[in-house]
XYZ file of C-alpha atoms in Angstrom:
591
model
C 1.428 -40.065 12.588
C -1.289 -39.872 15.283
C -0.900 -38.973 18.953
C -3.194 -38.793 21.951
C -3.694 -35.568 23.904
C -5.122 -35.952 27.402
C -7.903 -33.433 28.136
C -9.331 -32.891 31.603
C -11.552 -30.407 33.399
C -9.785 -28.346 36.035
C -10.944 -26.256 39.001
C -7.572 -24.518 39.307
C -7.884 -22.108 36.390
C -8.822 -18.426 36.893
C -12.282 -17.460 35.665
C -10.857 -15.505 32.751
C -8.863 -18.509 31.468
C -10.822 -21.034 29.421
C -7.999 -23.534 29.156
C -4.261 -24.138 28.937
C -1.671 -26.816 28.176
C 0.442 -28.066 31.073
C 4.221 -28.572 30.800
C 3.534 -32.302 30.710
C 1.371 -32.002 27.608
C -2.064 -32.345 29.230
C -4.754 -29.938 28.137
C -6.902 -28.481 30.949
C -10.293 -26.811 30.443
C -11.951 -24.592 33.019
C -14.576 -26.676 34.866
C -16.696 -23.643 35.715
C -18.110 -23.850 32.169
C -18.867 -27.586 32.202
C -22.442 -27.420 33.529
C -23.403 -24.653 31.106
C -21.878 -26.581 28.209
C -23.819 -29.751 29.081
C -27.032 -27.771 29.520
C -26.547 -25.954 26.234
C -26.650 -22.644 28.096
C -24.431 -19.596 27.695
C -24.568 -18.950 31.453
C -22.652 -15.802 32.277
C -20.425 -16.178 29.214
C -18.526 -12.864 29.016
C -19.209 -10.405 26.214
C -16.435 -9.484 23.835
C -14.961 -12.957 23.416
C -13.818 -13.524 19.859
C -15.794 -16.717 19.218
C -19.132 -15.392 20.467
C -20.523 -18.575 22.059
C -19.365 -20.773 24.924
C -19.109 -23.915 22.807
C -17.070 -22.185 20.083
C -14.817 -20.577 22.685
C -14.062 -23.929 24.322
C -13.463 -25.560 20.937
C -11.150 -22.694 19.993
C -9.288 -23.149 23.283
C -8.745 -26.830 22.483
C -7.453 -26.024 18.999
C -5.264 -23.194 20.304
C -3.522 -25.289 22.933
C -3.120 -28.348 20.713
C -1.554 -26.030 18.136
C 1.016 -24.980 20.733
C 1.776 -28.627 21.551
C 2.176 -29.395 17.858
C 4.345 -26.334 17.275
C 6.619 -26.988 20.253
C 7.521 -30.346 18.762
C 6.036 -32.472 21.512
C 5.018 -34.994 18.884
C 8.163 -35.058 16.789
C 9.334 -38.392 15.465
C 12.449 -40.088 16.845
C 14.264 -39.168 13.619
C 13.393 -35.495 14.101
C 14.577 -35.554 17.714
C 17.864 -37.172 16.679
C 18.484 -34.498 14.058
C 17.780 -31.763 16.587
C 20.209 -33.289 19.120
C 22.898 -33.516 16.457
C 22.343 -29.901 15.502
C 22.605 -28.729 19.106
C 25.757 -30.773 19.572
C 27.365 -29.089 16.558
C 26.469 -25.670 17.892
C 27.963 -26.448 21.319
C 31.146 -27.684 19.662
C 31.379 -24.311 17.937
C 30.970 -22.542 21.256
C 27.356 -21.493 20.614
C 24.351 -21.894 22.859
C 22.468 -24.126 20.430
C 19.067 -22.490 20.748
C 16.228 -24.443 19.104
C 15.491 -21.688 16.598
C 19.092 -21.646 15.418
C 19.211 -25.418 15.164
C 15.963 -25.536 13.246
C 17.372 -22.933 10.887
C 20.352 -25.218 10.276
C 18.034 -28.132 9.457
C 15.832 -26.147 7.067
C 13.321 -25.340 9.819
C 11.688 -28.741 9.417
C 10.117 -28.984 12.849
C 8.302 -25.862 14.071
C 5.573 -24.392 11.946
C 5.682 -20.936 13.562
C 9.369 -20.640 12.629
C 8.904 -21.519 8.950
C 10.019 -18.663 6.648
C 6.913 -18.689 4.477
C 4.633 -18.671 7.495
C 6.530 -15.734 9.014
C 6.214 -13.836 5.717
C 2.438 -14.240 5.638
C 1.971 -13.743 9.371
C 3.597 -10.306 9.465
C 7.230 -10.926 10.440
C 8.993 -10.509 7.059
C 12.743 -10.434 6.595
C 14.369 -7.112 7.313
C 15.984 -5.585 4.254
C 19.739 -5.274 4.696
C 19.900 -7.674 7.670
C 20.479 -10.962 5.814
C 17.670 -13.133 7.158
C 16.813 -11.265 10.360
C 13.080 -10.886 10.871
C 11.094 -7.785 11.779
C 10.798 -7.511 15.553
C 7.199 -6.270 15.546
C 4.103 -7.303 13.614
C 2.694 -4.162 11.984
C -0.509 -5.716 10.625
C -2.568 -3.983 13.280
C -5.989 -3.738 11.599
C -8.620 -6.310 10.636
C -7.336 -8.850 13.157
C -9.576 -11.592 14.613
C -7.689 -11.365 17.913
C -5.009 -8.798 18.761
C -3.239 -11.475 20.790
C -2.070 -13.065 17.533
C 0.549 -10.326 17.111
C 2.200 -11.162 20.446
C 4.498 -13.712 18.781
C 4.627 -16.018 15.740
C 3.643 -18.950 17.986
C 0.501 -17.163 19.148
C -0.252 -16.050 15.609
C -0.132 -19.683 14.528
C -2.390 -20.857 17.358
C -4.977 -18.113 16.841
C -5.114 -18.654 13.087
C -5.476 -22.394 13.387
C -8.572 -21.696 15.520
C -10.125 -19.859 12.591
C -8.736 -22.214 9.952
C -10.615 -25.088 11.627
C -13.687 -23.317 12.986
C -14.543 -20.404 10.686
C -15.992 -21.389 7.285
C -15.087 -17.907 5.970
C -11.399 -18.141 6.835
C -10.431 -19.193 3.293
C -12.020 -15.968 1.994
C -10.771 -13.631 4.715
C -7.166 -14.841 4.817
C -6.774 -16.815 1.577
C -2.973 -16.925 1.550
C -2.743 -18.339 5.076
C -5.554 -20.789 4.370
C -3.687 -22.065 1.307
C -0.489 -22.351 3.350
C -2.137 -24.397 6.113
C -3.956 -26.592 3.582
C -0.650 -27.352 1.839
C 1.161 -27.988 5.125
C -1.415 -30.399 6.526
C -2.492 -31.825 3.172
C -6.080 -31.159 4.208
C -8.534 -28.359 4.871
C -12.066 -28.251 6.331
C -14.915 -28.558 3.867
C -16.644 -25.251 3.119
C -20.020 -24.569 1.550
C -19.418 -21.029 0.295
C -17.288 -19.804 -2.583
C -15.160 -16.728 -2.115
C -15.728 -13.546 -4.142
C -13.507 -13.438 -7.212
C -12.650 -9.768 -6.665
C -10.903 -8.051 -3.751
C -12.113 -4.707 -2.378
C -9.794 -1.741 -1.885
C -10.298 1.888 -0.903
C -9.730 4.588 -3.495
C -7.469 7.123 -1.810
C -9.109 10.302 -2.992
C -12.260 12.403 -2.844
C -13.269 12.105 -6.501
C -17.067 12.291 -6.628
C -17.082 10.510 -9.992
C -15.855 7.241 -8.454
C -17.314 5.134 -5.635
C -15.187 4.902 -2.496
C -14.589 1.182 -2.952
C -12.785 -0.323 -5.925
C -12.501 -4.003 -6.849
C -9.366 -5.852 -7.919
C -9.623 -9.089 -9.885
C -6.307 -10.977 -9.537
C -7.257 -13.267 -12.425
C -7.085 -10.313 -14.852
C -3.506 -9.289 -13.968
C -1.437 -9.807 -17.100
C 1.867 -8.504 -15.716
C 3.514 -6.711 -12.807
C 5.935 -3.854 -13.498
C 8.447 -2.152 -11.256
C 7.391 1.497 -11.531
C 10.173 3.987 -10.809
C 9.582 7.724 -10.472
C 12.751 9.536 -11.458
C 14.433 11.683 -8.790
C 14.278 15.446 -8.656
C 15.930 18.155 -6.573
C 13.465 17.949 -3.670
C 15.004 16.518 -0.492
C 12.423 13.729 -0.156
C 12.613 12.791 -3.858
C 16.289 12.807 -4.697
C 16.565 9.000 -4.838
C 13.335 8.389 -6.761
C 10.239 6.490 -5.669
C 9.538 2.731 -5.907
C 6.093 1.417 -6.825
C 4.542 -1.632 -8.472
C 2.196 -1.426 -11.444
C -0.485 -4.062 -11.942
C -1.197 -4.393 -15.674
C -4.869 -5.366 -15.539
C -6.806 -6.370 -18.631
C -10.114 -4.713 -19.437
C -13.185 -6.940 -18.922
C -13.589 -9.255 -21.870
C -10.013 -8.932 -23.105
C -7.944 -12.150 -22.887
C -4.634 -11.979 -21.038
C -1.966 -10.792 -23.450
C 0.243 -7.863 -24.530
C -2.794 -5.840 -25.643
C -3.660 -5.395 -21.953
C -0.892 -2.779 -21.854
C -3.343 -0.560 -23.733
C -5.961 -0.767 -20.969
C -4.427 2.064 -18.938
C -7.742 2.985 -17.295
C -7.756 -0.404 -15.526
C -4.142 -0.480 -14.353
C -3.441 0.012 -10.643
C -0.345 1.115 -8.736
C 0.809 -0.244 -5.364
C 2.600 2.599 -3.621
C 3.985 2.698 -0.079
C 3.961 6.290 1.122
C 4.518 8.181 4.325
C 1.140 9.455 5.495
C 1.666 13.032 6.725
C -1.171 14.300 8.922
C 0.166 17.770 9.608
C 1.001 20.818 7.507
C 4.748 20.649 7.968
C 6.688 17.975 6.072
C 9.684 17.451 8.332
C 12.804 15.762 7.019
C 13.820 14.992 10.598
C 10.521 13.218 11.246
C 11.137 11.116 8.141
C 14.548 10.119 9.459
C 13.443 9.149 12.985
C 10.224 7.405 11.954
C 7.418 9.755 12.980
C 5.432 9.158 9.794
C 3.296 6.055 9.201
C 4.094 3.974 6.127
C 0.971 2.687 4.395
C 0.093 0.913 1.169
C -2.026 2.913 -1.266
C -3.748 1.304 -4.256
C -4.034 4.034 -6.878
C -5.236 4.352 -10.485
C -2.273 4.440 -12.847
C -3.484 7.628 -14.559
C -3.588 9.458 -11.222
C 0.021 8.444 -10.558
C 1.099 9.476 -14.072
C -0.507 12.915 -13.687
C 0.945 13.408 -10.214
C 4.528 12.690 -11.204
C 4.743 13.877 -14.803
C 2.582 17.027 -14.617
C 2.859 18.230 -11.011
C 6.266 16.978 -9.868
C 7.717 17.006 -13.422
C 9.317 13.570 -13.011
C 9.449 10.787 -15.561
C 8.163 7.262 -14.855
C 9.854 4.037 -15.995
C 7.635 0.948 -16.062
C 9.849 -2.160 -16.076
C 8.260 -5.631 -16.526
C 9.054 -8.164 -13.797
C 9.439 -11.823 -14.646
C 6.706 -13.284 -12.430
C 4.565 -16.247 -13.391
C 0.785 -16.349 -13.013
C 0.865 -17.864 -9.516
C 3.374 -15.275 -8.269
C 1.256 -12.431 -9.677
C -1.862 -13.822 -8.027
C -0.135 -14.240 -4.665
C 1.342 -10.753 -4.892
C -2.117 -9.246 -5.422
C -3.495 -11.167 -2.431
C -0.656 -10.031 -0.178
C -1.006 -6.423 -1.338
C -4.727 -6.466 -0.541
C -4.075 -7.960 2.893
C -1.507 -5.241 3.679
C -3.777 -2.516 2.294
C -6.415 -3.418 4.887
C -4.159 -4.296 7.820
C -0.703 -2.714 7.594
C 0.354 0.372 9.541
C 4.142 0.531 9.345
C 6.596 3.252 10.265
C 8.389 5.241 7.586
C 12.141 5.729 7.968
C 13.832 7.643 5.178
C 16.921 5.425 5.309
C 15.889 2.000 6.578
C 12.168 1.587 5.828
C 11.454 3.724 2.806
C 9.455 3.031 -0.360
C 12.166 0.786 -1.842
C 12.413 -1.314 1.324
C 8.634 -1.690 1.622
C 8.305 -2.567 -2.063
C 11.026 -5.200 -1.794
C 9.358 -6.755 1.254
C 6.073 -6.922 -0.659
C 7.804 -8.570 -3.619
C 9.445 -11.132 -1.340
C 6.396 -12.033 0.731
C 3.863 -11.684 -2.060
C 5.512 -13.501 -4.935
C 7.249 -16.169 -2.796
C 9.852 -16.341 -5.567
C 13.038 -17.931 -4.262
C 15.200 -15.556 -6.320
C 13.679 -12.597 -4.463
C 14.531 -13.777 -0.965
C 18.180 -12.706 -0.765
C 17.795 -9.353 -2.520
C 18.809 -6.314 -0.470
C 18.567 -2.676 -1.505
C 17.728 0.529 0.336
C 17.204 2.811 -2.682
C 14.665 2.759 -5.534
C 17.221 2.869 -8.346
C 19.470 0.409 -6.538
C 16.577 -2.042 -6.273
C 15.846 -1.755 -9.994
C 19.502 -2.382 -10.869
C 19.514 -5.424 -8.587
C 16.299 -6.824 -10.082
C 17.734 -6.351 -13.573
C 21.099 -7.942 -12.719
C 19.339 -11.025 -11.338
C 17.218 -11.380 -14.478
C 14.030 -10.561 -12.543
C 13.368 -7.288 -14.399
C 13.284 -6.933 -18.174
C 14.966 -3.649 -19.198
C 14.697 -4.331 -22.949
C 11.388 -2.446 -23.532
C 12.999 0.772 -22.250
C 16.072 0.744 -24.485
C 14.290 2.680 -27.244
C 12.815 5.756 -25.513
C 10.354 6.638 -28.286
C 9.081 3.073 -28.550
C 8.780 2.927 -24.765
C 6.668 6.106 -24.817
C 4.357 4.675 -27.469
C 3.979 1.290 -25.811
C 3.430 2.516 -22.239
C 6.762 1.537 -20.690
C 7.835 5.137 -20.124
C 5.897 8.280 -19.223
C 7.928 11.408 -19.779
C 8.031 14.476 -17.560
C 5.916 17.321 -18.852
C 8.934 19.573 -18.424
C 10.290 18.173 -21.690
C 7.001 18.963 -23.404
C 6.918 22.460 -21.928
C 10.412 23.206 -23.236
C 9.398 21.968 -26.685
C 6.331 24.224 -26.634
C 8.454 27.159 -25.494
C 10.795 26.616 -28.443
C 7.734 26.828 -30.733
C 6.889 30.240 -29.245
C 10.458 31.456 -29.623
C 10.519 30.381 -33.266
C 7.027 31.431 -34.370
C 6.313 34.534 -32.269
C 9.805 35.846 -31.532
C 8.808 36.445 -27.894
C 11.425 38.361 -25.872
C 11.741 35.754 -23.084
C 14.951 33.775 -23.537
C 14.224 31.114 -20.897
C 10.987 29.239 -20.219
C 11.072 30.381 -16.572
C 11.126 34.002 -17.806
C 7.942 33.389 -19.798
C 6.296 31.700 -16.809
C 7.054 34.769 -14.685
C 5.752 37.250 -17.276
C 2.550 39.131 -16.340
C -0.582 37.348 -17.591
C -1.788 40.407 -19.515
C 1.546 40.736 -21.335
C 1.385 37.064 -22.318
C -2.149 37.628 -23.606
C -0.940 40.369 -25.961
C 0.858 37.721 -28.043
C -2.225 35.537 -28.562
C -3.532 37.410 -31.618
C -0.377 36.645 -33.627
C -0.532 32.887 -33.026
C -1.508 30.343 -35.666
C -3.113 26.990 -34.827
C 0.127 25.243 -33.886
C 1.378 28.147 -31.789
C -1.990 28.606 -30.072
C -1.836 24.983 -28.979
C 1.658 25.576 -27.573
C 0.438 28.684 -25.740
C -2.468 26.702 -24.264
C -0.200 23.955 -22.912
C 2.129 26.518 -21.341
C -0.748 28.500 -19.790
C -1.952 25.285 -18.153
C 1.540 24.754 -16.765
C 1.674 28.349 -15.529
C -1.666 28.031 -13.750
C -0.559 24.779 -12.123
C 2.660 26.439 -10.935
C 0.751 29.466 -9.639
C -1.548 27.214 -7.610
C 1.435 25.384 -6.086
C 3.146 28.676 -5.227
C -0.028 29.948 -3.562
C -0.331 26.721 -1.562
C 3.280 27.003 -0.416
C 2.866 30.648 0.511
C -0.304 29.948 2.470
C 1.360 27.052 4.266
C 4.268 29.216 5.362
C 1.875 31.894 6.576
C -0.319 29.335 8.355
C 2.712 27.900 10.154
C 4.110 31.265 11.169
C 4.063 31.901 14.955
C 2.874 35.424 14.178
C -0.041 34.313 11.986
C -3.186 36.448 12.492
C -6.179 34.777 14.209
C -8.025 34.027 10.961
C -4.971 32.190 9.566
C -4.389 30.333 12.828
C -8.019 29.203 12.800
C -7.682 28.051 9.182
C -4.513 26.116 10.046
C -6.338 24.380 12.887
C -9.220 23.435 10.587
C -6.823 22.176 7.909
C -5.027 19.941 10.406
C -8.432 18.587 11.417
C -9.239 17.750 7.799
C -5.877 16.013 7.368
C -6.390 13.989 10.539
C -9.917 13.105 9.463
C -8.637 11.861 6.118
C -6.395 9.215 7.712
C -8.905 6.489 6.810
C -8.071 7.107 3.126
C -4.675 5.501 3.771
C -5.805 3.160 6.536
C -9.200 1.734 5.559
C -9.077 -0.899 8.285
C -9.662 1.762 10.941
C -13.091 2.507 9.485
C -14.408 -1.073 9.377
C -14.204 -2.642 12.821
C -16.366 -5.707 12.219
C -14.871 -8.922 10.878
C -11.227 -9.581 10.072
C -8.995 -10.031 7.054
C -10.378 -9.115 3.636
C -13.878 -7.596 3.939
C -16.649 -9.880 2.763
C -19.566 -8.653 0.597
C -21.885 -7.575 3.415
C -19.048 -5.798 5.215
C -17.993 -4.163 1.945
C -21.477 -2.741 1.484
C -21.453 -1.305 5.005
C -17.946 0.019 4.452
C -19.075 1.786 1.293
C -21.834 3.549 3.237
C -19.390 4.604 5.961
C -16.718 5.723 3.496
C -19.206 7.668 1.368
C -20.415 9.520 4.471
C -16.839 10.321 5.518
C -16.018 11.378 1.956
C -18.969 13.752 1.878
C -18.059 15.289 5.244
C -14.437 15.775 4.155
C -15.469 17.316 0.843
C -17.842 19.719 2.586
C -15.222 20.778 5.114
C -12.554 21.086 2.417
C -14.831 23.228 0.190
C -15.653 25.528 3.094
C -11.984 25.858 4.017
C -11.033 26.524 0.395
C -13.439 29.473 0.242
C -11.896 30.916 3.399
C -8.364 30.431 2.092
C -9.197 32.063 -1.245
C -9.972 35.238 0.647
C -6.524 35.091 2.282
C -4.489 34.805 -0.929
C -2.118 37.652 -1.681
C -4.057 40.072 -3.960
C -1.398 40.057 -6.684
C -1.274 36.242 -6.691
C -5.070 36.085 -6.903
C -5.117 38.602 -9.765
C -2.545 36.610 -11.749
C -4.349 33.317 -11.094
C -7.667 34.744 -12.317
C -5.982 36.337 -15.357
C -4.344 33.020 -16.284
C -7.737 31.306 -16.049
C -9.090 33.920 -18.465
C -6.132 33.264 -20.777
C -6.936 29.556 -20.822
C -10.516 30.253 -21.805
C -9.460 32.647 -24.596
C -6.884 30.228 -25.980
C -9.350 27.350 -25.927
C -11.848 29.343 -27.955
C -9.132 30.571 -30.317
C -7.801 27.062 -30.896
C -11.248 25.673 -31.688
C -11.859 28.487 -34.179
C -8.467 28.134 -35.906
C -8.683 24.367 -35.998
C -12.098 24.529 -37.631
C -10.953 27.082 -40.222
C -7.855 25.063 -41.140
C -9.709 21.803 -41.598
C -7.655 20.001 -38.950
C -4.017 21.097 -38.883
C -1.696 18.773 -36.935
C -1.032 20.199 -33.486
C 2.360 20.180 -31.696
């Protein structure tokens, strides 16, 4: 159906306004730019406008205002108008006001594009979890925007994005999900000459010098998506577990299939976390929303080590029943949020489970996901399983799950097994593992000479655990001393420097703040510049952190430092002893 929009030049518009639509449906353009447009001159075209040139800005204004006319339903058919009147009449009969949004909801939102559920999901107004269809009040996709005005309302978001959909040949690469949505809605899209990169950039959230700052995700190589649940522990912030998503990515050259579960080095984890930029983790701040909630994309092995070795929590990896298209869309949405999203963490109402559920809803677009509601990680898993969306079968046999990569056990279980080896083989006096951990390092060393190959291996594993625990205890002790109001000047200065390092590391969780040019997903040239910027920031952070570490080492309690150094010596001795015994025995099986 075609309609005519009247366009005229107007002398009544303020200089800063390029154009607007009148209540009667006429589109007015600012006449002050007419002579420059005809002459092909930029005149005194203001700097900082999003579309860079006068002609593009006027074209964008036309598209923007026509989009509003289209969205407001000015060109609805008579059938559509009749349905809307009937809907309003029903609402009035029921004693309701009959607002257009409510009526459109009753008629499957057939008329306004900016009110369509799928559009709202992609635009940044997802459903609130626990509110049965209510939408988020604020758009939190604050970075990598072509025009901040788009977040004013869904209607403005639609108008701004249609400008770029029609005028920017890179739009299909920068915002691929929205481009696909508009193309499907209109049954048409502008011709483009360039192909999009097949991989999506993401920032590695760490300071590992062995890896470049920028990683690349290939959605085509995602074999499966798992719901990754970290088991709860006794810590206040961890007592309900932690929700994440695991992308099972196949190694290059391997066809999509179950064998991709073996490619652990390529698997990634999508994890919403509260970014804490101070030394004090406050439970009250988590409750009232003083911590940002951001999406980290992490290597699976890093997540496994963090939870199983440091936090001593098991990880369950539960396959989700998502088809290829849903997996692809989920990866695109995750990448978009990684670069743009800066939410607010609330321990009760916007925690990791809530954020993960919103990502599953908006990313997969699966109808069965839309009415799920859960505020806790374990509750969400139970709900996914009860709806047939999560496959719990691979976890029924714990040993098989361990072998096949569906479960990663807490190292605490391994430590207790190793301790039982010591109790049996060496007859050590410690009755509990914690007693052995608290034994003086020199006394532990006295038992080394009596150990065979198997027992030496057990001693080595436990010494590693002891050193890790000592380091955590030292960190906690230093933190308490740094936060003390009576801290000496050298500690106060160190605390100030540490807070500066934490603040300076915010870009690791919010990469969009570092790359101001462009919008949406970074394109190749922007990615190269981003890599240079991130590498420089990485190097500065590493230098500052190394300098601070040397200062803090001098502030460690002398007894703690002595025990830490002695445990390091123990590890070296046990490593040498194990290599010697293993060579002499011809390869005895280790525990």
